[in-house]
mmCIF file of C-alpha atoms in Angstrom:
data_model
loop_
_atom_site.group_PDB
_atom_site.id
_atom_site.type_symbol
_atom_site.label_atom_id
_atom_site.label_comp_id
_atom_site.label_asym_id
_atom_site.label_seq_id
_atom_site.Cartn_x
_atom_site.Cartn_y
_atom_site.Cartn_z
ATOM 1 C CA MET Y 182 108.922 -178.571 -268.454
ATOM 2 C CA GLU Y 183 105.796 -180.241 -269.505
ATOM 3 C CA ASN Y 184 103.333 -178.238 -271.657
ATOM 4 C CA ILE Y 185 100.058 -177.668 -269.746
ATOM 5 C CA ASP Y 186 97.832 -178.926 -272.584
ATOM 6 C CA VAL Y 187 99.935 -182.070 -272.949
ATOM 7 C CA ALA Y 188 99.715 -182.626 -269.243
ATOM 8 C CA MET Y 189 96.008 -182.071 -269.369
ATOM 9 C CA ALA Y 190 95.542 -184.518 -272.345
ATOM 10 C CA LYS Y 191 97.477 -187.160 -270.322
ATOM 11 C CA SER Y 192 95.091 -186.885 -267.394
ATOM 12 C CA THR Y 193 91.714 -186.205 -269.132
ATOM 13 C CA SER Y 194 92.021 -185.967 -272.934
ATOM 14 C CA GLU Y 195 89.173 -183.303 -272.665
ATOM 15 C CA LYS Y 196 88.746 -180.198 -274.661
ATOM 16 C CA ILE Y 197 85.417 -178.441 -275.011
ATOM 17 C CA SER Y 198 84.031 -175.197 -276.218
ATOM 18 C CA PRO Y 199 82.029 -172.820 -273.988
ATOM 19 C CA HIS Y 200 79.282 -172.905 -276.557
ATOM 20 C CA ALA Y 201 79.579 -176.462 -277.844
ATOM 21 C CA THR Y 202 76.591 -178.678 -278.289
ATOM 22 C CA SER Y 203 78.688 -181.776 -278.819
ATOM 23 C CA CYS Y 204 82.186 -182.778 -277.943
ATOM 24 C CA GLY Y 205 82.737 -185.837 -280.002
ATOM 25 C CA ALA Y 206 83.015 -189.399 -278.839
ATOM 26 C CA MET Y 207 84.074 -188.311 -275.325
ATOM 27 C CA LEU Y 208 80.639 -186.873 -274.459
ATOM 28 C CA CYS Y 209 77.340 -188.183 -275.526
ATOM 29 C CA ALA Y 210 75.525 -185.047 -274.494
ATOM 30 C CA ALA Y 211 76.314 -181.409 -274.303
ATOM 31 C CA PRO Y 212 78.187 -180.426 -271.113
ATOM 32 C CA THR Y 213 76.549 -178.178 -268.609
ATOM 33 C CA VAL Y 214 78.637 -175.113 -268.613
ATOM 34 C CA GLU Y 215 78.360 -172.511 -265.889
ATOM 35 C CA LEU Y 216 80.647 -169.958 -264.262
ATOM 36 C CA SER Y 217 81.793 -170.690 -260.737
ATOM 37 C CA PRO Y 218 80.184 -168.152 -258.451
ATOM 38 C CA ILE Y 219 82.446 -165.302 -257.469
ATOM 39 C CA SER Y 220 81.976 -161.848 -256.432
ATOM 40 C CA PRO Y 221 83.263 -159.116 -258.841
ATOM 41 C CA SER Y 222 84.525 -157.191 -255.911
ATOM 42 C CA MET Y 223 86.358 -160.188 -254.443
ATOM 43 C CA SER Y 224 89.614 -159.085 -252.769
ATOM 44 C CA LEU Y 225 92.516 -161.475 -253.500
ATOM 45 C CA THR Y 226 95.395 -162.018 -251.181
ATOM 46 C CA PRO Y 227 98.979 -161.516 -252.448
ATOM 47 C CA LEU Y 228 99.317 -165.291 -252.781
ATOM 48 C CA GLN Y 229 96.097 -165.553 -254.724
ATOM 49 C CA ILE Y 230 97.137 -162.713 -257.017
ATOM 50 C CA ARG Y 231 100.330 -164.416 -257.691
ATOM 51 C CA VAL Y 232 98.765 -167.785 -258.431
ATOM 52 C CA THR Y 233 96.263 -166.039 -260.898
ATOM 53 C CA ARG Y 234 99.287 -164.510 -262.685
ATOM 54 C CA GLU Y 235 101.058 -167.858 -262.761
ATOM 55 C CA ILE Y 236 98.075 -169.706 -264.254
ATOM 56 C CA LEU Y 237 97.531 -167.046 -266.966
ATOM 57 C CA ALA Y 238 101.363 -166.916 -267.659
ATOM 58 C CA LEU Y 239 101.555 -170.653 -268.029
ATOM 59 C CA ALA Y 240 98.581 -170.719 -270.398
ATOM 60 C CA ARG Y 241 100.008 -167.964 -272.529
ATOM 61 C CA LYS Y 242 103.597 -169.380 -272.531
ATOM 62 C CA ASP Y 243 102.178 -172.769 -273.570
ATOM 63 C CA ASP Y 244 99.958 -171.154 -276.144
ATOM 64 C CA LEU Y 245 96.845 -173.000 -275.003
ATOM 65 C CA ASP Y 246 93.732 -173.011 -277.241
ATOM 66 C CA GLN Y 247 90.073 -172.361 -276.429
ATOM 67 C CA GLY Y 248 88.580 -175.327 -274.633
ATOM 68 C CA ASP Y 249 91.892 -176.630 -273.205
ATOM 69 C CA ARG Y 250 91.270 -178.001 -269.685
ATOM 70 C CA LEU Y 251 93.009 -176.424 -266.694
ATOM 71 C CA ALA Y 252 93.377 -179.208 -264.112
ATOM 72 C CA GLU Y 253 93.702 -177.796 -260.594
ATOM 73 C CA SER Y 254 95.989 -180.522 -259.325
ATOM 74 C CA LEU Y 255 98.434 -180.148 -262.238
ATOM 75 C CA LEU Y 256 98.433 -176.339 -261.973
ATOM 76 C CA ALA Y 257 99.156 -176.621 -258.226
ATOM 77 C CA GLU Y 258 102.010 -178.994 -258.941
ATOM 78 C CA ARG Y 259 103.533 -176.689 -261.544
ATOM 79 C CA ILE Y 260 103.169 -173.537 -259.563
ATOM 80 C CA GLY Y 261 104.196 -175.145 -256.304
ATOM 81 C CA THR Y 262 101.315 -174.354 -254.130
ATOM 82 C CA SER Y 263 98.129 -176.125 -252.785
ATOM 83 C CA ARG Y 264 94.899 -176.466 -254.667
ATOM 84 C CA THR Y 265 93.060 -173.875 -252.582
ATOM 85 C CA PRO Y 266 94.685 -170.680 -253.964
ATOM 86 C CA VAL Y 267 94.510 -172.305 -257.463
ATOM 87 C CA ASN Y 268 90.785 -172.760 -257.176
ATOM 88 C CA VAL Y 269 90.314 -169.111 -255.912
ATOM 89 C CA ALA Y 270 92.493 -167.939 -258.789
ATOM 90 C CA LEU Y 271 90.527 -169.947 -261.441
ATOM 91 C CA ARG Y 272 87.220 -168.616 -260.065
ATOM 92 C CA HIS Y 273 88.656 -165.144 -260.428
ATOM 93 C CA LEU Y 274 89.659 -165.780 -264.025
ATOM 94 C CA ALA Y 275 86.229 -167.212 -264.733
ATOM 95 C CA ASP Y 276 84.700 -163.975 -263.447
ATOM 96 C CA LEU Y 277 87.055 -162.072 -265.817
ATOM 97 C CA GLY Y 278 85.921 -164.213 -268.734
ATOM 98 C CA ALA Y 279 89.263 -165.963 -269.277
ATOM 99 C CA VAL Y 280 88.058 -169.402 -268.375
ATOM 100 C CA PHE Y 281 84.655 -171.049 -268.027
ATOM 101 C CA TYR Y 282 83.481 -173.622 -265.522
ATOM 102 C CA ASP Y 283 81.721 -177.060 -266.120
ATOM 103 C CA HIS Y 284 80.510 -178.337 -262.822
ATOM 104 C CA ASN Y 285 81.340 -181.958 -263.876
ATOM 105 C CA ARG Y 286 84.711 -181.463 -265.426
ATOM 106 C CA GLY Y 287 86.203 -178.332 -264.043
ATOM 107 C CA TYR Y 288 87.783 -175.260 -265.730
ATOM 108 C CA PHE Y 289 88.532 -174.683 -269.414
ATOM 109 C CA LEU Y 290 89.990 -171.743 -271.376
ATOM 110 C CA ALA Y 291 87.200 -169.613 -272.779
ATOM 111 C CA LYS Y 292 89.238 -168.368 -275.670
ATOM 112 C CA PRO Y 293 92.778 -168.908 -277.098
ATOM 113 C CA ALA Y 294 95.444 -167.841 -274.529
ATOM 114 C CA ARG Y 295 97.056 -165.492 -277.059
ATOM 115 C CA GLU Y 296 93.749 -163.560 -277.224
ATOM 116 C CA LEU Y 297 93.735 -162.839 -273.461
ATOM 117 C CA SER Y 298 96.035 -159.746 -273.795
ATOM 118 C CA ASP Y 299 93.655 -157.318 -272.173
ATOM 119 C CA ILE Y 300 92.952 -159.514 -269.127
ATOM 120 C CA ALA Y 301 96.735 -160.311 -268.910
ATOM 121 C CA THR Y 302 97.576 -156.584 -268.878
ATOM 122 C CA GLN Y 303 94.932 -155.994 -266.203
ATOM 123 C CA ILE Y 304 96.195 -158.853 -264.009
ATOM 124 C CA PHE Y 305 99.943 -158.227 -264.435
ATOM 125 C CA GLU Y 306 99.772 -154.532 -263.881
ATOM 126 C CA GLU Y 307 97.810 -154.853 -260.573
ATOM 127 C CA PRO Y 308 100.374 -154.590 -257.867
ATOM 128 C CA GLU Y 309 100.775 -157.943 -256.097
ATOM 129 C CA GLU Y 310 102.148 -156.172 -252.997
ATOM 130 C CA PRO Y 311 101.552 -152.389 -253.065
ATOM 131 C CA LEU Y 312 103.812 -151.900 -250.018
ATOM 132 C CA TYR Y 313 106.711 -153.654 -251.802
ATOM 133 C CA LEU Y 314 106.346 -151.370 -254.853
ATOM 134 C CA LYS Y 315 106.012 -148.216 -252.750
ATOM 135 C CA ILE Y 316 109.185 -148.906 -250.723
ATOM 136 C CA ALA Y 317 111.070 -149.872 -253.938
ATOM 137 C CA GLU Y 318 109.953 -146.732 -255.655
ATOM 138 C CA ASP Y 319 110.893 -144.541 -252.655
ATOM 139 C CA ARG Y 320 114.320 -146.221 -252.488
ATOM 140 C CA LEU Y 321 114.933 -145.811 -256.231
ATOM 141 C CA ALA Y 322 113.867 -142.164 -255.943
ATOM 142 C CA LYS Y 323 116.241 -141.747 -253.010
ATOM 143 C CA ARG Y 324 113.417 -140.829 -250.703
ATOM 144 C CA LEU Y 325 114.646 -143.464 -248.191
ATOM 145 C CA PRO Y 326 117.949 -143.332 -246.337
ATOM 146 C CA ASP Y 327 120.543 -146.134 -246.437
ATOM 147 C CA VAL Y 328 119.492 -147.375 -242.930
ATOM 148 C CA VAL Y 329 115.832 -147.478 -241.737
ATOM 149 C CA SER Y 330 114.043 -148.700 -238.742
ATOM 150 C CA GLU Y 331 110.855 -150.808 -238.701
ATOM 151 C CA ALA Y 332 109.134 -148.205 -236.458
ATOM 152 C CA ASP Y 333 109.890 -145.468 -238.903
ATOM 153 C CA LEU Y 334 108.669 -147.555 -241.901
ATOM 154 C CA MET Y 335 105.523 -148.534 -240.051
ATOM 155 C CA ARG Y 336 104.671 -144.837 -239.355
ATOM 156 C CA GLN Y 337 105.551 -143.729 -242.880
ATOM 157 C CA TYR Y 338 103.421 -146.340 -244.629
ATOM 158 C CA GLY Y 339 100.821 -146.907 -241.998
ATOM 159 C CA VAL Y 340 101.122 -150.709 -241.826
ATOM 160 C CA ALA Y 341 101.296 -153.326 -239.052
ATOM 161 C CA ARG Y 342 104.730 -154.761 -238.141
ATOM 162 C CA SER Y 343 103.763 -158.192 -239.397
ATOM 163 C CA VAL Y 344 102.894 -156.873 -242.834
ATOM 164 C CA LEU Y 345 106.004 -154.819 -243.021
ATOM 165 C CA ARG Y 346 108.264 -157.707 -241.996
ATOM 166 C CA LYS Y 347 106.804 -160.001 -244.616
ATOM 167 C CA VAL Y 348 107.736 -157.427 -247.414
ATOM 168 C CA LEU Y 349 111.124 -156.721 -245.809
ATOM 169 C CA SER Y 350 111.890 -160.464 -245.797
ATOM 170 C CA VAL Y 351 111.208 -160.594 -249.512
ATOM 171 C CA MET Y 352 113.562 -157.694 -250.199
ATOM 172 C CA GLN Y 353 116.179 -159.385 -248.106
ATOM 173 C CA GLU Y 354 115.824 -162.547 -249.980
ATOM 174 C CA GLU Y 355 116.174 -160.641 -253.257
ATOM 175 C CA GLY Y 356 119.506 -159.187 -252.032
ATOM 176 C CA TRP Y 357 118.890 -155.451 -251.717
ATOM 177 C CA LEU Y 358 118.150 -155.199 -248.052
ATOM 178 C CA GLU Y 359 120.064 -156.460 -244.947
ATOM 179 C CA ARG Y 360 118.959 -156.736 -241.412
ATOM 180 C CA GLN Y 361 121.021 -154.906 -238.857
ATOM 181 C CA VAL Y 362 121.320 -155.480 -235.047
ATOM 182 C CA GLY Y 363 118.082 -154.687 -233.345
ATOM 183 C CA GLN Y 364 115.167 -153.609 -235.642
ATOM 184 C CA GLY Y 365 117.144 -151.681 -238.233
ATOM 185 C CA TRP Y 366 117.573 -152.550 -241.941
ATOM 186 C CA GLN Y 367 120.231 -151.324 -244.345
ATOM 187 C CA PHE Y 368 119.721 -151.009 -248.081
ATOM 188 C CA LEU Y 369 122.458 -152.707 -250.118
ATOM 189 C CA PRO Y 370 123.686 -151.540 -253.557
ATOM 190 C CA MET Y 371 121.061 -151.875 -256.154
ATOM 191 C CA ILE Y 372 120.295 -150.764 -259.654
ATOM 192 C CA ASP Y 373 119.209 -147.317 -258.759
ATOM 193 C CA SER Y 374 121.060 -145.221 -261.372
ATOM 194 C CA VAL Y 375 121.996 -145.200 -264.930
ATOM 195 C CA GLU Y 376 125.582 -145.922 -263.924
ATOM 196 C CA ALA Y 377 124.590 -148.983 -261.840
ATOM 197 C CA TYR Y 378 122.350 -150.202 -264.622
ATOM 198 C CA GLU Y 379 125.305 -150.032 -266.993
ATOM 199 C CA GLU Y 380 127.517 -151.791 -264.468
ATOM 200 C CA SER Y 381 124.961 -154.606 -264.275
ATOM 201 C CA TYR Y 382 125.306 -155.163 -268.063
ATOM 202 C CA VAL Y 383 129.078 -155.097 -267.902
ATOM 203 C CA PHE Y 384 128.979 -157.690 -265.112
ATOM 204 C CA ARG Y 385 126.560 -159.948 -267.073
ATOM 205 C CA THR Y 386 128.690 -159.592 -270.202
ATOM 206 C CA ALA Y 387 131.620 -160.850 -268.163
ATOM 207 C CA ILE Y 388 130.004 -163.942 -266.652
ATOM 208 C CA GLU Y 389 127.199 -165.170 -268.865
ATOM 209 C CA PRO Y 390 129.196 -165.954 -272.055
ATOM 210 C CA THR Y 391 131.822 -167.566 -269.697
ATOM 211 C CA GLY Y 392 129.159 -169.941 -268.436
ATOM 212 C CA ILE Y 393 128.497 -171.236 -271.933
ATOM 213 C CA LEU Y 394 132.315 -171.958 -272.372
ATOM 214 C CA SER Y 395 132.420 -173.694 -268.962
ATOM 215 C CA PRO Y 396 133.840 -177.275 -269.219
ATOM 216 C CA ASP Y 397 130.806 -178.475 -267.230
ATOM 217 C CA PHE Y 398 128.282 -176.889 -269.599
ATOM 218 C CA ARG Y 399 125.479 -179.314 -270.269
ATOM 219 C CA CYS Y 400 122.375 -178.384 -272.290
ATOM 220 C CA ASP Y 401 119.082 -180.043 -271.485
ATOM 221 C CA ARG Y 402 117.503 -180.814 -274.898
ATOM 222 C CA GLU Y 403 113.829 -180.476 -273.670
ATOM 223 C CA GLU Y 404 114.504 -177.220 -271.933
ATOM 224 C CA LEU Y 405 116.230 -175.904 -275.014
ATOM 225 C CA GLU Y 406 113.286 -176.786 -277.294
ATOM 226 C CA GLU Y 407 110.800 -175.224 -274.797
ATOM 227 C CA LEU Y 408 112.906 -171.922 -274.662
ATOM 228 C CA ARG Y 409 113.027 -171.956 -278.553
ATOM 229 C CA ARG Y 410 109.259 -172.421 -278.783
ATOM 230 C CA ARG Y 411 108.627 -169.420 -276.420
ATOM 231 C CA GLN Y 412 111.043 -167.180 -278.082
ATOM 232 C CA GLN Y 413 109.720 -168.094 -281.517
ATOM 233 C CA PHE Y 414 106.204 -167.205 -280.181
ATOM 234 C CA ILE Y 415 107.526 -163.692 -279.277
ATOM 235 C CA VAL Y 416 109.093 -163.277 -282.714
ATOM 236 C CA ASP Y 417 105.860 -164.399 -284.434
ATOM 237 C CA GLY Y 418 103.733 -161.661 -282.803
ATOM 238 C CA GLY Y 419 103.821 -162.381 -279.082
ATOM 239 C CA TYR Y 420 105.914 -159.191 -278.637
ATOM 240 C CA LEU Y 421 102.731 -157.239 -279.542
ATOM 241 C CA THR Y 422 100.344 -159.085 -277.220
ATOM 242 C CA MET Y 423 102.432 -160.082 -274.199
ATOM 243 C CA THR Y 424 102.661 -157.747 -271.259
ATOM 244 C CA SER Y 425 105.843 -156.142 -270.242
ATOM 245 C CA VAL Y 426 106.002 -158.524 -267.200
ATOM 246 C CA GLU Y 427 105.541 -161.630 -269.365
ATOM 247 C CA LEU Y 428 108.279 -160.430 -271.800
ATOM 248 C CA PHE Y 429 110.661 -159.797 -268.911
ATOM 249 C CA GLU Y 430 109.995 -163.227 -267.326
ATOM 250 C CA ALA Y 431 110.520 -164.939 -270.650
ATOM 251 C CA ASN Y 432 113.810 -163.071 -271.023
ATOM 252 C CA SER Y 433 115.058 -163.820 -267.432
ATOM 253 C CA GLU Y 434 113.961 -167.500 -267.782
ATOM 254 C CA LEU Y 435 116.139 -167.923 -270.840
ATOM 255 C CA HIS Y 436 119.221 -166.336 -269.320
ATOM 256 C CA GLU Y 437 118.834 -168.090 -265.974
ATOM 257 C CA THR Y 438 118.416 -171.474 -267.740
ATOM 258 C CA MET Y 439 121.506 -171.000 -269.784
ATOM 259 C CA ALA Y 440 123.364 -170.033 -266.576
ATOM 260 C CA LYS Y 441 122.095 -173.343 -264.978
ATOM 261 C CA TRP Y 442 123.486 -175.264 -267.906
ATOM 262 C CA SER Y 443 126.895 -173.959 -267.075
ATOM 263 C CA GLY Y 444 127.082 -176.316 -264.155
ATOM 264 C CA ASN Y 445 128.682 -173.424 -262.090
ATOM 265 C CA ARG Y 446 126.653 -172.646 -258.980
ATOM 266 C CA PHE Y 447 128.232 -169.163 -258.653
ATOM 267 C CA ILE Y 448 127.267 -168.178 -262.193
ATOM 268 C CA VAL Y 449 123.763 -169.367 -261.582
ATOM 269 C CA GLN Y 450 123.393 -167.433 -258.352
ATOM 270 C CA SER Y 451 124.858 -164.290 -259.783
ATOM 271 C CA VAL Y 452 122.623 -164.222 -262.843
ATOM 272 C CA ARG Y 453 119.554 -164.911 -260.711
ATOM 273 C CA ARG Y 454 120.472 -162.078 -258.243
ATOM 274 C CA VAL Y 455 121.079 -159.560 -261.056
ATOM 275 C CA ASP Y 456 117.679 -160.598 -262.599
ATOM 276 C CA ARG Y 457 115.945 -159.843 -259.246
ATOM 277 C CA LEU Y 458 117.557 -156.392 -259.029
ATOM 278 C CA ARG Y 459 116.959 -155.387 -262.637
ATOM 279 C CA ARG Y 460 113.312 -156.527 -262.464
ATOM 280 C CA LEU Y 461 112.627 -153.361 -260.548
ATOM 281 C CA VAL Y 462 114.130 -151.269 -263.397
ATOM 282 C CA GLU Y 463 112.757 -153.260 -266.372
ATOM 283 C CA TYR Y 464 109.219 -152.889 -265.220
ATOM 284 C CA ARG Y 465 109.638 -149.086 -265.275
ATOM 285 C CA GLN Y 466 111.013 -148.710 -268.733
ATOM 286 C CA ALA Y 467 108.855 -147.439 -271.634
ATOM 287 C CA ARG Y 468 107.007 -150.377 -273.261
ATOM 288 C CA ALA Y 469 108.860 -150.365 -276.601
ATOM 289 C CA ARG Y 470 107.640 -153.370 -278.642
ATOM 290 C CA LYS Y 471 109.927 -153.702 -281.620
ATOM 291 C CA PRO Y 472 113.163 -154.208 -279.659
ATOM 292 C CA ARG Y 473 111.464 -157.126 -277.871
ATOM 293 C CA GLN Y 474 111.121 -158.915 -281.204
ATOM 294 C CA GLU Y 475 114.695 -158.246 -282.188
ATOM 295 C CA GLN Y 476 115.893 -159.565 -278.773
ATOM 296 C CA ALA Y 477 113.917 -162.744 -279.122
ATOM 297 C CA MET Y 478 115.463 -163.249 -282.594
ATOM 298 C CA GLU Y 479 118.927 -162.870 -281.037
ATOM 299 C CA HIS Y 480 117.914 -165.382 -278.340
ATOM 300 C CA LEU Y 481 116.908 -167.865 -281.006
ATOM 301 C CA ALA Y 482 120.264 -167.564 -282.742
ATOM 302 C CA ILE Y 483 122.082 -168.252 -279.492
ATOM 303 C CA LEU Y 484 119.879 -171.285 -278.781
ATOM 304 C CA ASP Y 485 120.460 -172.520 -282.357
ATOM 305 C CA ALA Y 486 124.207 -172.314 -281.860
ATOM 306 C CA ILE Y 487 124.008 -174.243 -278.645
ATOM 307 C CA ARG Y 488 121.786 -176.879 -280.346
ATOM 308 C CA GLN Y 489 124.462 -177.286 -283.009
ATOM 309 C CA HIS Y 490 127.092 -177.742 -280.263
ATOM 310 C CA ASP Y 491 128.891 -174.531 -281.501
ATOM 311 C CA LEU Y 492 129.491 -173.104 -277.959
ATOM 312 C CA LEU Y 493 132.133 -170.621 -279.042
ATOM 313 C CA LYS Y 494 129.685 -169.055 -281.495
ATOM 314 C CA ALA Y 495 126.902 -169.136 -278.835
ATOM 315 C CA ALA Y 496 129.100 -167.337 -276.386
ATOM 316 C CA GLY Y 497 130.021 -164.672 -278.981
ATOM 317 C CA LEU Y 498 126.338 -164.084 -279.837
ATOM 318 C CA LEU Y 499 125.368 -163.860 -276.145
ATOM 319 C CA ARG Y 500 128.153 -161.242 -275.633
ATOM 320 C CA ASP Y 501 127.046 -159.220 -278.638
ATOM 321 C CA HIS Y 502 123.428 -159.594 -277.436
ATOM 322 C CA LEU Y 503 124.196 -158.179 -273.981
ATOM 323 C CA GLU Y 504 126.350 -155.467 -275.397
ATOM 324 C CA GLY Y 505 123.599 -154.393 -277.792
ATOM 325 C CA ALA Y 506 121.088 -154.389 -274.911
ATOM 326 C CA ARG Y 507 123.413 -152.224 -272.779
ATOM 327 C CA ARG Y 508 123.794 -149.715 -275.503
ATOM 328 C CA ARG Y 509 120.063 -149.485 -276.304
ATOM 329 C CA LYS Y 510 118.773 -149.474 -272.750
ATOM 330 C CA VAL Y 511 121.359 -147.380 -270.926
ATOM 331 C CA HIS Y 512 121.383 -144.646 -273.529
ATOM 332 C CA ALA Y 513 117.586 -144.595 -273.838
ATOM 333 C CA GLY Y 514 117.525 -141.737 -271.402
ATOM 334 C CA ASP Y 515 114.222 -142.646 -269.620
ATOM 335 C CA VAL Y 516 115.132 -145.676 -267.548
ATOM 336 C CA PHE Y 517 114.802 -143.910 -264.183
ATOM 337 C CA ASN Y 518 112.166 -141.378 -265.181
ATOM 338 C CA VAL Y 519 109.037 -143.540 -265.237
ATOM 339 C CA GLU Y 520 107.349 -144.249 -261.960
ATOM 340 C CA PHE Y 521 105.820 -147.646 -260.935
ATOM 341 C CA ARG Y 522 102.178 -148.006 -261.611
ATOM 342 C CA SER Y 523 100.131 -148.471 -258.400
#
């Protein structure tokens, strides 16, 4: 995956400061810098919230610096959306002070991405879809039965059918809800207890190391180096500044990428599905920081073994890594005692 600042340099080679009076040979006069107009009380749609998070996450994962340009077209391509929600998201980030706007050249980071921790926390902890989180919380707390009807859910949560169906479709895609005949929905087994959480780690320990030992295992060198850079960033202090959501996404990206390298479609699908299910649990856990650094160091050791073509060692390190995580997290005691933030 191409680094945002590298991509920006290819297209514009621009980098300016929000307070600069000169920008070198590229500009013969100081740029006119102004914030794009936006209302502080502007209400974003779930899509716009997601795109805002994606932009900030990309900037922080790529460790962009103050003055790096954020080209709308390139962001839209990387995120997989149109330029319209990207523009709204950038305006929102400008209002928050994360980026600044030059009416001739577009949007630029107002400060180094690693110094945007407060804004990142604010953005990532705002619920993208409150109804989704509420249903998930009620199911995890066993306040919802195994089979529910759309009519009952509409009355319970006070939402229109169209809104409800959109959320239910997401849950169905993530594999913890299944449509029944008529308008009923059935909840499928999910990670809703300490026992299920431990079972998920036992399952992962059985299949993820096997993927590395697959005869079709092929490592993509560019992806490996990008994964190493991000894990090294966590080790070097990112574990203190990244949000719990960013840390989880960096973790799941690494495990899903290694599963993809296995060349086995069933291993890839299994790892992705378990990640979707455990996301609900991981977001609820206490925000312990030191273990995140230790996990990233273990990730680096696994990647280094793969880079050295020692797949047997890499598989062993991955197995130990998952076993260690199982022992730490399952026996922490508070996995299912913390409610979602809303």
